[in-house]
mmCIF file of C-alpha atoms and ligand atoms in Angstrom:
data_model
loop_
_atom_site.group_PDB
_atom_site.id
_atom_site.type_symbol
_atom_site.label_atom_id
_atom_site.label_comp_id
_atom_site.label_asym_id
_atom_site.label_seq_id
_atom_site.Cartn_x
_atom_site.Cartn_y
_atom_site.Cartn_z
ATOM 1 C CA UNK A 1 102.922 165.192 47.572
ATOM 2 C CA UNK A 2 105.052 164.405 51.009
ATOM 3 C CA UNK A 3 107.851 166.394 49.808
ATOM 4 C CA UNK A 4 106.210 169.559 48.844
ATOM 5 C CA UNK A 5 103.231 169.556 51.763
ATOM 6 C CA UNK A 6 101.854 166.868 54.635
ATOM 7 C CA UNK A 7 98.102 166.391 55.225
ATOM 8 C CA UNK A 8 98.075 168.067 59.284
ATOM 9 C CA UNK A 9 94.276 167.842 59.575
ATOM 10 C CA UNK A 10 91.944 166.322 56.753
ATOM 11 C CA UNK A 11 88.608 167.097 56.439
ATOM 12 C CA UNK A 12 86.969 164.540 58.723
ATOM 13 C CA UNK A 13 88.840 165.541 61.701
ATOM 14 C CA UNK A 14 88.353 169.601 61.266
ATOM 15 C CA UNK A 15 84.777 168.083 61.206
ATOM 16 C CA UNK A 16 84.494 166.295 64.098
ATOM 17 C CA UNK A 17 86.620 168.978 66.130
ATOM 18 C CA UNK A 18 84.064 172.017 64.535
ATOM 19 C CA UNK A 19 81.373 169.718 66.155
ATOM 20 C CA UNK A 20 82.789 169.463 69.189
ATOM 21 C CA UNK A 21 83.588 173.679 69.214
ATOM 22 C CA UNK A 22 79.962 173.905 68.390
ATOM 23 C CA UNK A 23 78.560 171.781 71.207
ATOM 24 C CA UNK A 24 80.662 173.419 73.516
ATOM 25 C CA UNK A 25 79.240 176.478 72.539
ATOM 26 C CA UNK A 26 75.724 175.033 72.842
ATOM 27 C CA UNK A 27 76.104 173.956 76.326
ATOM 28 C CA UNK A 28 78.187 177.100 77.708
ATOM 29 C CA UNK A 29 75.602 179.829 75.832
ATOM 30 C CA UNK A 30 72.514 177.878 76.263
ATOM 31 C CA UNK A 31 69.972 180.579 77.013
ATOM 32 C CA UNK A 32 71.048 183.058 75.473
ATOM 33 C CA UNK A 33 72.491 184.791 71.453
ATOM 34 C CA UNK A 34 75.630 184.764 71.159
ATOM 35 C CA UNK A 35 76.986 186.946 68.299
ATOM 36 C CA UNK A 36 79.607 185.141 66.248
ATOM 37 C CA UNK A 37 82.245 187.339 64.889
ATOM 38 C CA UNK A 38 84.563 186.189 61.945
ATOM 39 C CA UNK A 39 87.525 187.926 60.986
ATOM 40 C CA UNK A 40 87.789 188.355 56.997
ATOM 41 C CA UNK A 41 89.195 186.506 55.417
ATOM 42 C CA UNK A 42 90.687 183.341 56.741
ATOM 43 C CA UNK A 43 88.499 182.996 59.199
ATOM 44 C CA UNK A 44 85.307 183.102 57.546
ATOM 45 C CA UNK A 45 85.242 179.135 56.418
ATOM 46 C CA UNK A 46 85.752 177.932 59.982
ATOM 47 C CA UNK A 47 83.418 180.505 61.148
ATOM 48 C CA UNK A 48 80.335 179.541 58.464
ATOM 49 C CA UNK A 49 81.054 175.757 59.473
ATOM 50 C CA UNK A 50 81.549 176.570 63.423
ATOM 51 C CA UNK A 51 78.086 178.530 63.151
ATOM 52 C CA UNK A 52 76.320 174.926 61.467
ATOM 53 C CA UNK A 53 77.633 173.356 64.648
ATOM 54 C CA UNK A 54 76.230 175.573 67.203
ATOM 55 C CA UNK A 55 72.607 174.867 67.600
ATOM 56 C CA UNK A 56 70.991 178.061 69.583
ATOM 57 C CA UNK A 57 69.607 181.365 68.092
ATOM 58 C CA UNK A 58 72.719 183.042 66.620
ATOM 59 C CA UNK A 59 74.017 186.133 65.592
ATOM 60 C CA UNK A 60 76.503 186.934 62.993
ATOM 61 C CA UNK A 61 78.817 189.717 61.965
ATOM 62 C CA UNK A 62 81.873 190.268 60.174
ATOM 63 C CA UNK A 63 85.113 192.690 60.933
ATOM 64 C CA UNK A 64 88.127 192.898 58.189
ATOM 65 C CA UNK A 65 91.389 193.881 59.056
ATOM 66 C CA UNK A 66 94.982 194.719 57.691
ATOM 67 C CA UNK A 67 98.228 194.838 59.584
ATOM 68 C CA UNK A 68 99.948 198.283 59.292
ATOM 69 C CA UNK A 69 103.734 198.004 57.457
ATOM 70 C CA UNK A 70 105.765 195.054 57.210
ATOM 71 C CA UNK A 71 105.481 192.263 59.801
ATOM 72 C CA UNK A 72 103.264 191.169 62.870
ATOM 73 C CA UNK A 73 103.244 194.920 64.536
ATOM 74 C CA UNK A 74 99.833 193.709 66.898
ATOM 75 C CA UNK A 75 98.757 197.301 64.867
ATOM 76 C CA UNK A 76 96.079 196.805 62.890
ATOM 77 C CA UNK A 77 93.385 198.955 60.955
ATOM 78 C CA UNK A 78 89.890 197.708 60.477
ATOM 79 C CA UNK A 79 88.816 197.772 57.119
ATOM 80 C CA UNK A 80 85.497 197.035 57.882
ATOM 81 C CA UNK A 81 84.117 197.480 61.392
ATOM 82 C CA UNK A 82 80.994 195.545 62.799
ATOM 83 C CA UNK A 83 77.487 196.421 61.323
ATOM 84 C CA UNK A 84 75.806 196.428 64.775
ATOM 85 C CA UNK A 85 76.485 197.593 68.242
ATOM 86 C CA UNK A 86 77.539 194.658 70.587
ATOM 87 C CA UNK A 87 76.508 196.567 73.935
ATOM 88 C CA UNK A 88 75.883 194.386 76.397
ATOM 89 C CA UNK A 89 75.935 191.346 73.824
ATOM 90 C CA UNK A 90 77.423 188.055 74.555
ATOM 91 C CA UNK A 91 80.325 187.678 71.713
ATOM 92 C CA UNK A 92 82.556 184.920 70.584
ATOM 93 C CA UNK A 93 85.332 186.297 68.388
ATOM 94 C CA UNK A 94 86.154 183.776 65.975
ATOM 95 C CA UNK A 95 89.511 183.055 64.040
ATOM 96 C CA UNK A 96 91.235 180.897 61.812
ATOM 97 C CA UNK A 97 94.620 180.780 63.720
ATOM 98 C CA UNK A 98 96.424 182.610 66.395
ATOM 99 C CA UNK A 99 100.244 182.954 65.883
ATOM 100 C CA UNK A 100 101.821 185.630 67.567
ATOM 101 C CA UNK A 101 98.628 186.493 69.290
ATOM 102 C CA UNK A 102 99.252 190.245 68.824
ATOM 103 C CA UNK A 103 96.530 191.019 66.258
ATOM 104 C CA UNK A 104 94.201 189.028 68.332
ATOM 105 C CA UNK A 105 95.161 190.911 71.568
ATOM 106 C CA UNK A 106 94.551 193.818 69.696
ATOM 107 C CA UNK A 107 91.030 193.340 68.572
ATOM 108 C CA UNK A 108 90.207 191.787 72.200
ATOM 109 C CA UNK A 109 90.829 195.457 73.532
ATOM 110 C CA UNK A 110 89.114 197.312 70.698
ATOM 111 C CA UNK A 111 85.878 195.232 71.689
ATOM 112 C CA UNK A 112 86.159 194.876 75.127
ATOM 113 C CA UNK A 113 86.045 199.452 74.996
ATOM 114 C CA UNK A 114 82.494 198.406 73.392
ATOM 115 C CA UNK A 115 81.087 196.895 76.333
ATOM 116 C CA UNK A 116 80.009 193.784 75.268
ATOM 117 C CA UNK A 117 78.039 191.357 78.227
ATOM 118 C CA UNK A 118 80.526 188.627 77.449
ATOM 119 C CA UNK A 119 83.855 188.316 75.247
ATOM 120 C CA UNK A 120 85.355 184.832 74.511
ATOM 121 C CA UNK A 121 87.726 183.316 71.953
ATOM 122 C CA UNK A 122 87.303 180.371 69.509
ATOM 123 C CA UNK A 123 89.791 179.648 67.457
ATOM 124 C CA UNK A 124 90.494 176.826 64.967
ATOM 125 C CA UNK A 125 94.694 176.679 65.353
ATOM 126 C CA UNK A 126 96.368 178.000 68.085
ATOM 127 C CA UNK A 127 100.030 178.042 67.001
ATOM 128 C CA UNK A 128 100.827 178.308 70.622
ATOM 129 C CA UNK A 129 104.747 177.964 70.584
ATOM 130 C CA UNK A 130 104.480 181.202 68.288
ATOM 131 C CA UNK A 131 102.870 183.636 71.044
ATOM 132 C CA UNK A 132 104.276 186.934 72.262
ATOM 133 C CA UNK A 133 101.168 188.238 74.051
ATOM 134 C CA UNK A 134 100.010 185.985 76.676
ATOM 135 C CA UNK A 135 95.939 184.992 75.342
ATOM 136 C CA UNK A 136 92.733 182.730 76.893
ATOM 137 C CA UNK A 137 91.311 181.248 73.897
ATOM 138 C CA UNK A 138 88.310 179.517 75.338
ATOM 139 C CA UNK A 139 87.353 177.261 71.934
ATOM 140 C CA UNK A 140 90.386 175.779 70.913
ATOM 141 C CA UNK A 141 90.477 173.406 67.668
ATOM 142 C CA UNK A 142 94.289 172.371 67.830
ATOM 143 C CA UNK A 143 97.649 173.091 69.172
ATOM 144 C CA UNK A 144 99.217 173.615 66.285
ATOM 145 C CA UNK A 145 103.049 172.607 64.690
ATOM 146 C CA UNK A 146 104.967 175.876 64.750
ATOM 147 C CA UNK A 147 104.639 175.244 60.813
ATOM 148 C CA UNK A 148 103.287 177.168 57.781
ATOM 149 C CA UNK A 149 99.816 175.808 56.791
ATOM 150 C CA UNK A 150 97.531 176.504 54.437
ATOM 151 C CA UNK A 151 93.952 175.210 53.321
ATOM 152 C CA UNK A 152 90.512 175.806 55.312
ATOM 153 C CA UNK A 153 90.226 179.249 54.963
ATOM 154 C CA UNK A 154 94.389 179.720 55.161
ATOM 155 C CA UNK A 155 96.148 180.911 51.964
ATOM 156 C CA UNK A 156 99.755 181.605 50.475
ATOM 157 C CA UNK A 157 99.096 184.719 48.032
ATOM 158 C CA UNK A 158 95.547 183.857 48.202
ATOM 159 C CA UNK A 159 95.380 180.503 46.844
ATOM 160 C CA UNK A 160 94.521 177.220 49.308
ATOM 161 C CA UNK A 161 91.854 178.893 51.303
ATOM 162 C CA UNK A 162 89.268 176.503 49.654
ATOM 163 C CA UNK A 163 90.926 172.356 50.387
ATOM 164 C CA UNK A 164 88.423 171.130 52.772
ATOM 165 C CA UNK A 165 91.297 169.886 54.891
ATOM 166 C CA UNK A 166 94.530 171.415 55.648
ATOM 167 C CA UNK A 167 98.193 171.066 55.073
ATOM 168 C CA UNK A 168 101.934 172.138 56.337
ATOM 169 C CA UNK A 169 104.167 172.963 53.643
ATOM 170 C CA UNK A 170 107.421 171.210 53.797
ATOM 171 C CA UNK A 171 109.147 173.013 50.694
ATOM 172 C CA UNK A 172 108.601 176.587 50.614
ATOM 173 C CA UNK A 173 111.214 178.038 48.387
ATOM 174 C CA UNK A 174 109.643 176.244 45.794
ATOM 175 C CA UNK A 175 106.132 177.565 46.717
ATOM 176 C CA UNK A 176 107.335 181.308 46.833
ATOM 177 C CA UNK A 177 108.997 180.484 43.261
ATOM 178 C CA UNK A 178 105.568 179.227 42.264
ATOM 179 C CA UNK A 179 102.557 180.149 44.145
ATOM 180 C CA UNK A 180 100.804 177.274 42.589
ATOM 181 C CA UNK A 181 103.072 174.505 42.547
ATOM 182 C CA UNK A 182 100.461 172.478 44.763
ATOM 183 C CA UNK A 183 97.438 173.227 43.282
ATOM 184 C CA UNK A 184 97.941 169.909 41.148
ATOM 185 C CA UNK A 185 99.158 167.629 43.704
ATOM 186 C CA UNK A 186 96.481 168.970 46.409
ATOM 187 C CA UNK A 187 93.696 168.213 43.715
ATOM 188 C CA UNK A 188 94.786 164.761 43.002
ATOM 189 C CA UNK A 189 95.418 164.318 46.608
ATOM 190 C CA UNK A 190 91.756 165.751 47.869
ATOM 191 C CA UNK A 191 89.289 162.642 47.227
ATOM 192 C CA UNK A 192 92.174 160.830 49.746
ATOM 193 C CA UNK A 193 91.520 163.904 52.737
ATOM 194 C CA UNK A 194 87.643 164.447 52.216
HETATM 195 C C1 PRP B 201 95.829 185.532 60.240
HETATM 196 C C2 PRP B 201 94.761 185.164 61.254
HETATM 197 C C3 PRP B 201 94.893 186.221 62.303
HETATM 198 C C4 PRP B 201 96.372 186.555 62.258
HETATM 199 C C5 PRP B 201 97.075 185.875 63.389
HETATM 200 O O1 PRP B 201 95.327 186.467 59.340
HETATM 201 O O2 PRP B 201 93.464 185.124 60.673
HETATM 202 O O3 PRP B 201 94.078 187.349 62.044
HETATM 203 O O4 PRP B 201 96.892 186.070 61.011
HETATM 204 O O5 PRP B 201 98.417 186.261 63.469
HETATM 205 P P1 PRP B 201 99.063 186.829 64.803
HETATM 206 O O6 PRP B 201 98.543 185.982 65.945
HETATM 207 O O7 PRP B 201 100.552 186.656 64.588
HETATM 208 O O8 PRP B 201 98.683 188.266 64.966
HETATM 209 P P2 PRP B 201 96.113 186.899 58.006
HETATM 210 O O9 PRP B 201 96.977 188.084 58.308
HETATM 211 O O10 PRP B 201 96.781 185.700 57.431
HETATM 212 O O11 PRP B 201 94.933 187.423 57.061
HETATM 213 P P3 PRP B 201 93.788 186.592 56.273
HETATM 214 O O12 PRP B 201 92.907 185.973 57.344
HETATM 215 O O13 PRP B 201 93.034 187.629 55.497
HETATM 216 O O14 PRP B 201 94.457 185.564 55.405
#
C-alpha cells in the first residue's frame, strides 16, 4: 500500500475538520440562509457532508464546470449554471480543492457580477504552495502537500471519488499505466482509515 499511495487524511479526521467547517459556519451565518454552492463533481461529497455539519436553515445549489483546452487556463465554461438567482443572497462557494486557484478566481468574479449580499469560500484542501492567483478562502479544511490526491470526492480518470478518506499517490506511472491499480489495495486498506 505505502509504495503505491499514503493515507493523508482518513476518514475520522475529514470528519472532525467538516465539523469544525460546519460550526464555523453556524456561528458566522447565524441569522440568516446561507446558500451552499458545490461545484460538480469533486466537490459535491465534501459539500453534502459540510451541509450535515452546518446547523441553520440552508440553501443548496449546484454549478458544473469544464476547463477550456489543455491545462489550468483559469477559463472555464459552465456546464450547468445555478437554478436560482443569488441577488442579494448570502453564498458560500464550496470546493473540493484549490490548486492553482485560477478556476476558483474565475467563478468568484462570475458571481460576484450577480450581486450576491455576501460571497465567501470554503474549501476542503487548499494546495496553497500551488497558487498563481492570490485567493481568501474563509473555510479552510487543510493546507495541503503540493501532492496528487485522490479519494473524498477527488478522482484519477474518475475512479477514487468514493474512499471515505483520502490519499497521495506516491507511484504514478504505474497508476496512469493502470487506472485501477489501487482499487485492491485501497479496499483492503479501508476498514484501517474508516
Ligand atoms: C478541481 C477542483 C477545482 C479545480 C481546482 O476540479 O474541484 O474546481 O480542480 O484547480 P485550480 O485551482 O488549479 O483551478 P477538477 O478539474 O478536478 O474537476 P472535478 O471536480 O470534476 O473532478
Amino acid at each position: 500500500m505505502e509504495e503505491l499511495a499514503s493515507i493523508l487524511y482518513t476518514a475520522e479526521q475529514i470528519r472532525e475538520r467538516v465539523r469544525d467547517l460546519g460550526g464555523a459556519i453556524t456561528r458566522d451565518y447565524a441569522g440568516r440562509e446561507p446558500v451552499l454552492i458545490s461545484v460538480l463533481k469533486g466537490g459535491a461529497m465534501f459539500h453534502a457532508d459540510l451541509l450535515r455539519a452546518v446547523d441553520l436553515e440552508t440553501k443548496v445549489d449546484f454549478m458544473s464546470i469544464s476547463s477550456y483546452g489543455a491545462g489550468s487556463s483559469g477559463v472555464v465554461r459552465i456546464v450547468k449554471d445555478l437554478d436560482d438567482d443569488i441577488l442579494n443572497q448570502d453564498v458560500i462557494l464550496v470546493e473540493d480543492i484549490v490548486d492553482t486557484g485560477l478556476t476558483l478566481s474565475y467563478l468568484l468574479g462570475t458571481l460576484r457580477e450577480r450581486e450576491p449580499a455576501s460571497l465567501e469560500v470554503c474549501a476542503l484542501l487548499d494546495k496553497s504552495a500551488r497558487r498563481i492567483t492570490p485567493l481568501d478562502i474563509r473555510y479552510r479544511g487543510f493546507d495541503c502537500p503540493d501532492r496528487f490526491v485522490l479519494g473524498y470526492g477527488l478522482d484519477h480518470d474518475e475512479y477514487y471519488r468514493n474512499l471515505p478518506f483520502i490519499v497521495t499517490v506516491e507511484d504514478m506511472a504505474g497508476l496512469e499505466r493502470d487506472p485501477l491499480a489501487l482499487a485492491a489495495l485501497l479496499e483492503s486498506a479501508g476498514e484501517r482509515y474508516r
